[in-house]
Amino acid sequence: MIFRLLPAAAALALVGCVVNGSGPESLGPPHHEFRTIARDSIQHLRVNLNMGVGDLQAAAGTEKLLSADFTYAIPSWKPEVQYSNTGGQGDLSIRQPREHADYPQVGDHKYAWDLRLARDIPTSLSVHFGAGEAQLYLGDLSLENVDVEMGVGELKMDLRGNPRHDYNVRIRGGVGEATVRLSADTGVVAQVEGGIGSIDAPGLIRHGDRFENEAYGKAKTTIHLNIHGGIGAVHLLSD
C-alpha cells in the first residue's frame, strides 16, 4: 500500500481548514470517542489497522475484545470500525476514512488512536501506517503474526514478554526510524536487509544481515523478525 503525503505548501494551507468532497470543515477542539467491542466465542482474532497519518498506540490491557479511545479534529475524521465473527474467527478492522488519509496533522489538532486488545486471545496483527508515530506494545499479547508497513515517521515496537509459541514479525519501511525492544529470555533471530540507513543491535550476534541473541536455539520460543527496506535507522534493543 502506498501512502501519499501532501507537499509542505499544501499542508500549511490547511491550517484552520480542511477541504473534502462536501466543502471546507473547520478544525475545532478535538473530539474524543470511546469504543468497545465485547468478547464473544472467537478462538482467533485478526486485527487490521489502517492509518494514513497520525499517532497510533496499541497494547494489551482490556477484558473486552477491544477498548479504544479515538481523538480527531473534525467529525468526518471519525475512524471506521468493523468487526465480524465467522466460525470462531474474529476480524477487526479500524480504518482512517480514505478521503482524509493524506491530511497532515496541523498545529495542536491531533489525530490519534489509543487501542487496547485482549491479552489472551491468539491474535494476528496487521498495521498499515503512513506518517506520524506508532507505538506498539505487543509483548503481553498472545501473538501469532505481526505485519507492519510504515511510510514516514517513527515506529516503536515492544515485544518483551513471555510468548507461548513462536511467531513472525515483518516490518516493511518507508522513511524514518524503527526501534524494536526484545526480551533476552526469548529466542530472537532477525533478518535486516534492503535500504537500511544504520543498524544498532547491542547484545545481538551479527552474521551479515542476520542477528541472533544468546537465547536463540536454547529458549522454548523464538521470535522471527524480518525488517526490510527504506528505514533510516533500526534499533534492536535486547533487555
Short mmCIF file of C-alpha atoms in Angstrom, two decimals:
data_model
loop_
_atom_site.label_atom_id
_atom_site.label_comp_id
_atom_site.label_asym_id
_atom_site.label_seq_id
_atom_site.Cartn_x
_atom_site.Cartn_y
_atom_site.Cartn_z
CA MET A 1 0.00 0.00 0.00
CA ILE A 2 1.32 3.46 -0.89
CA PHE A 3 0.61 6.47 1.32
CA ARG A 4 0.83 9.89 -0.30
CA LEU A 5 1.71 12.98 1.73
CA LEU A 6 0.69 16.49 0.81
CA PRO A 7 3.52 18.89 -0.10
CA ALA A 8 4.62 21.28 2.62
CA ALA A 9 2.96 24.28 0.98
CA ALA A 10 -0.36 22.46 0.78
CA ALA A 11 -0.03 21.39 4.41
CA LEU A 12 0.41 24.99 5.51
CA ALA A 13 -2.66 25.97 3.51
CA LEU A 14 -4.71 23.55 5.58
CA VAL A 15 -4.14 25.42 8.86
CA GLY A 16 -7.60 26.01 10.34
CA CYS A 17 -9.42 24.45 7.42
CA VAL A 18 -9.75 21.08 5.70
CA VAL A 19 -11.43 20.69 2.35
CA ASN A 20 -13.18 17.48 1.36
CA GLY A 21 -15.82 16.49 -1.11
CA SER A 22 -18.60 18.23 0.85
CA GLY A 23 -16.78 21.54 1.35
CA PRO A 24 -14.49 23.09 3.98
CA GLU A 25 -14.58 21.93 7.57
CA SER A 26 -13.13 23.94 10.44
CA LEU A 27 -10.57 22.36 12.73
CA GLY A 28 -12.11 22.84 16.15
CA PRO A 29 -11.47 21.31 19.59
CA PRO A 30 -10.61 17.60 19.44
CA HIS A 31 -13.40 15.05 19.54
CA HIS A 32 -13.00 12.01 21.79
CA GLU A 33 -14.86 8.80 21.18
CA PHE A 34 -14.60 5.71 23.37
CA ARG A 35 -15.45 2.47 21.63
CA THR A 36 -15.58 -1.08 22.98
CA ILE A 37 -16.28 -4.47 21.42
CA ALA A 38 -17.44 -7.21 23.76
CA ARG A 39 -15.93 -10.65 23.87
CA ASP A 40 -17.66 -13.43 22.01
CA SER A 41 -16.91 -17.02 21.03
CA ILE A 42 -13.87 -16.40 18.80
CA GLN A 43 -10.77 -18.58 19.09
CA HIS A 44 -8.52 -16.40 16.90
CA LEU A 45 -8.53 -12.69 16.08
CA ARG A 46 -7.26 -10.90 13.00
CA VAL A 47 -6.71 -7.17 13.52
CA ASN A 48 -6.16 -4.79 10.60
CA LEU A 49 -5.20 -1.20 11.45
CA ASN A 50 -5.02 1.30 8.59
CA MET A 51 -3.95 4.86 9.48
CA GLY A 52 -2.78 7.30 6.83
CA VAL A 53 -1.42 9.93 9.20
CA GLY A 54 -1.49 10.43 12.96
CA ASP A 55 -0.41 8.90 16.25
CA LEU A 56 -1.13 5.22 16.82
CA GLN A 57 -0.78 3.35 20.10
CA ALA A 58 -1.75 -0.30 20.61
CA ALA A 59 -1.22 -2.60 23.60
CA ALA A 60 -2.77 -5.30 25.75
CA GLY A 61 -4.98 -4.17 28.60
CA THR A 62 -8.70 -4.90 28.38
CA GLU A 63 -11.08 -7.67 29.45
CA LYS A 64 -13.10 -6.94 26.33
CA LEU A 65 -12.13 -7.74 22.77
CA LEU A 66 -11.27 -4.07 22.16
CA SER A 67 -11.25 -0.85 24.15
CA ALA A 68 -10.41 2.21 22.06
CA ASP A 69 -10.04 5.93 22.59
CA PHE A 70 -10.12 7.93 19.36
CA THR A 71 -9.14 11.59 19.07
CA TYR A 72 -9.90 13.52 15.88
CA ALA A 73 -10.19 17.17 14.92
CA ILE A 74 -13.41 17.13 12.91
CA PRO A 75 -16.38 14.72 12.84
CA SER A 76 -15.66 13.34 9.36
CA TRP A 77 -12.28 12.05 10.60
CA LYS A 78 -14.05 9.54 12.82
CA PRO A 79 -12.36 6.12 12.39
CA GLU A 80 -14.30 3.36 10.68
CA VAL A 81 -14.56 0.29 12.92
CA GLN A 82 -15.84 -3.05 11.65
CA TYR A 83 -15.96 -6.42 13.39
CA SER A 84 -17.26 -9.85 12.39
CA ASN A 85 -17.15 -13.37 13.78
CA THR A 86 -17.19 -16.26 11.32
CA GLY A 87 -16.90 -19.76 12.73
CA GLY A 88 -14.74 -18.70 15.66
CA GLN A 89 -12.51 -16.44 13.54
CA GLY A 90 -12.83 -12.79 14.52
CA ASP A 91 -11.93 -10.00 12.09
CA LEU A 92 -11.46 -6.48 13.42
CA SER A 93 -10.74 -3.57 11.09
CA ILE A 94 -10.05 0.04 12.09
CA ARG A 95 -9.51 2.47 9.24
CA GLN A 96 -8.95 6.17 8.85
CA PRO A 97 -11.58 7.48 6.40
CA ARG A 98 -9.95 7.27 2.99
CA GLU A 99 -10.84 10.80 1.88
CA HIS A 100 -8.76 12.13 4.81
CA ALA A 101 -5.88 9.66 4.75
CA ASP A 102 -3.46 12.20 3.25
CA TYR A 103 -4.17 15.15 5.57
CA PRO A 104 -1.27 16.10 7.84
CA GLN A 105 -1.67 16.96 11.49
CA VAL A 106 -1.72 20.71 11.79
CA GLY A 107 -0.74 22.60 14.93
CA ASP A 108 -2.38 21.14 18.03
CA HIS A 109 -5.09 19.29 16.11
CA LYS A 110 -4.28 15.67 16.74
CA TYR A 111 -5.45 12.53 15.08
CA ALA A 112 -4.75 9.67 17.47
CA TRP A 113 -5.85 6.13 18.27
CA ASP A 114 -5.23 4.53 21.66
CA LEU A 115 -6.17 0.85 21.37
CA ARG A 116 -6.28 -1.92 23.99
CA LEU A 117 -6.66 -5.57 22.97
CA ALA A 118 -7.35 -8.72 24.99
CA ARG A 119 -4.09 -10.35 26.00
CA ASP A 120 -5.29 -13.98 25.97
CA ILE A 121 -6.87 -14.27 22.51
CA PRO A 122 -4.49 -15.58 19.80
CA THR A 123 -4.02 -12.55 17.58
CA SER A 124 -2.62 -11.75 14.15
CA LEU A 125 -1.94 -8.03 13.77
CA SER A 126 -1.55 -6.10 10.51
CA VAL A 127 -0.66 -2.39 10.61
CA HIS A 128 -0.56 -0.06 7.60
CA PHE A 129 0.82 3.24 8.83
CA GLY A 130 1.53 6.19 6.59
CA ALA A 131 3.05 9.04 8.61
CA GLY A 132 3.49 10.04 12.23
CA GLU A 133 4.36 7.87 15.22
CA ALA A 134 3.31 4.31 16.02
CA GLN A 135 3.87 2.83 19.47
CA LEU A 136 3.06 -0.88 19.58
CA TYR A 137 3.41 -2.56 22.99
CA LEU A 138 2.77 -6.12 21.89
CA GLY A 139 4.74 -8.37 24.24
CA ASP A 140 1.77 -9.14 26.50
CA LEU A 141 -0.49 -10.18 23.63
CA SER A 142 -0.89 -13.79 22.51
CA LEU A 143 0.66 -13.12 19.13
CA GLU A 144 0.51 -15.38 16.10
CA ASN A 145 1.84 -12.95 13.50
CA VAL A 146 2.70 -9.25 13.17
CA ASP A 147 2.94 -7.38 9.86
CA VAL A 148 3.76 -3.66 9.79
CA GLU A 149 4.04 -1.37 6.76
CA MET A 150 5.22 2.14 7.64
CA GLY A 151 5.68 5.20 5.49
CA VAL A 152 7.25 8.32 7.04
CA GLY A 153 7.80 8.66 10.77
CA GLU A 154 8.79 6.63 13.79
CA LEU A 155 7.94 3.11 14.84
CA LYS A 156 8.41 1.92 18.42
CA MET A 157 7.62 -1.76 18.91
CA ASP A 158 7.97 -3.55 22.26
CA LEU A 159 7.96 -7.37 22.05
CA ARG A 160 9.17 -8.06 25.57
CA GLY A 161 7.07 -10.72 27.26
CA ASN A 162 6.63 -14.46 27.63
CA PRO A 163 5.26 -15.78 24.34
CA ARG A 164 3.58 -19.19 24.41
CA HIS A 165 4.79 -20.15 20.94
CA ASP A 166 6.98 -18.95 18.07
CA TYR A 167 5.70 -16.13 15.89
CA ASN A 168 6.82 -13.98 12.96
CA VAL A 169 7.20 -10.21 12.83
CA ARG A 170 7.60 -8.44 9.48
CA ILE A 171 8.37 -4.71 9.18
CA ARG A 172 8.41 -3.00 5.79
CA GLY A 173 9.73 0.54 5.93
CA GLY A 174 9.47 3.83 4.16
CA VAL A 175 11.47 6.70 5.64
CA GLY A 176 12.08 7.12 9.33
CA GLU A 177 13.25 5.20 12.36
CA ALA A 178 12.29 1.85 13.86
CA THR A 179 13.04 0.72 17.41
CA VAL A 180 12.23 -2.85 18.45
CA ARG A 181 12.65 -3.92 22.07
CA LEU A 182 13.23 -7.63 22.64
CA SER A 183 13.38 -9.91 25.66
CA ALA A 184 16.74 -11.55 26.39
CA ASP A 185 14.91 -14.67 27.62
CA THR A 186 13.10 -15.29 24.33
CA GLY A 187 14.95 -16.57 21.29
CA VAL A 188 15.31 -13.91 18.59
CA VAL A 189 16.57 -14.20 15.03
CA ALA A 190 16.35 -11.08 12.89
CA GLN A 191 16.94 -10.58 9.18
CA VAL A 192 17.60 -6.93 8.29
CA GLU A 193 18.07 -6.03 4.65
CA GLY A 194 17.46 -3.56 1.85
CA GLY A 195 17.95 0.19 2.12
CA ILE A 196 18.61 0.43 5.88
CA GLY A 197 20.49 3.56 6.88
CA SER A 198 22.05 2.24 10.09
CA ILE A 199 21.60 -0.74 12.40
CA ASP A 200 22.11 -0.61 16.15
CA ALA A 201 21.83 -4.04 17.79
CA PRO A 202 23.70 -4.17 21.12
CA GLY A 203 23.64 -7.61 22.73
CA LEU A 204 22.86 -9.40 19.47
CA ILE A 205 25.29 -11.52 17.48
CA ARG A 206 25.61 -10.45 13.86
CA HIS A 207 26.14 -12.76 10.88
CA GLY A 208 25.96 -10.49 7.84
CA ASP A 209 22.34 -9.32 7.60
CA ARG A 210 21.26 -11.80 10.27
CA PHE A 211 21.17 -11.10 14.00
CA GLU A 212 20.66 -13.59 16.84
CA ASN A 213 20.50 -13.27 20.60
CA GLU A 214 22.11 -15.70 23.03
CA ALA A 215 18.76 -17.36 23.76
CA TYR A 216 18.21 -18.31 20.12
CA GLY A 217 18.22 -22.10 19.78
CA LYS A 218 18.01 -22.54 23.55
CA ALA A 219 14.76 -20.85 24.59
CA LYS A 220 11.40 -22.60 24.27
CA THR A 221 10.06 -19.90 21.96
CA THR A 222 11.54 -17.81 19.17
CA ILE A 223 10.57 -14.53 17.53
CA HIS A 224 11.42 -14.47 13.81
CA LEU A 225 11.91 -10.83 12.85
CA ASN A 226 12.25 -9.55 9.29
CA ILE A 227 12.94 -5.86 8.58
CA HIS A 228 13.22 -4.70 5.01
CA GLY A 229 13.88 -1.52 3.15
CA GLY A 230 13.81 2.23 3.31
CA ILE A 231 14.27 2.85 7.03
CA GLY A 232 16.76 5.48 8.10
CA ALA A 233 17.77 3.72 11.31
CA VAL A 234 16.95 0.43 13.00
CA HIS A 235 17.49 -0.16 16.72
CA LEU A 236 17.19 -3.72 18.06
CA LEU A 237 17.38 -3.49 21.84
CA SER A 238 17.55 -6.64 23.95
CA ASP A 239 16.69 -6.37 27.68
#
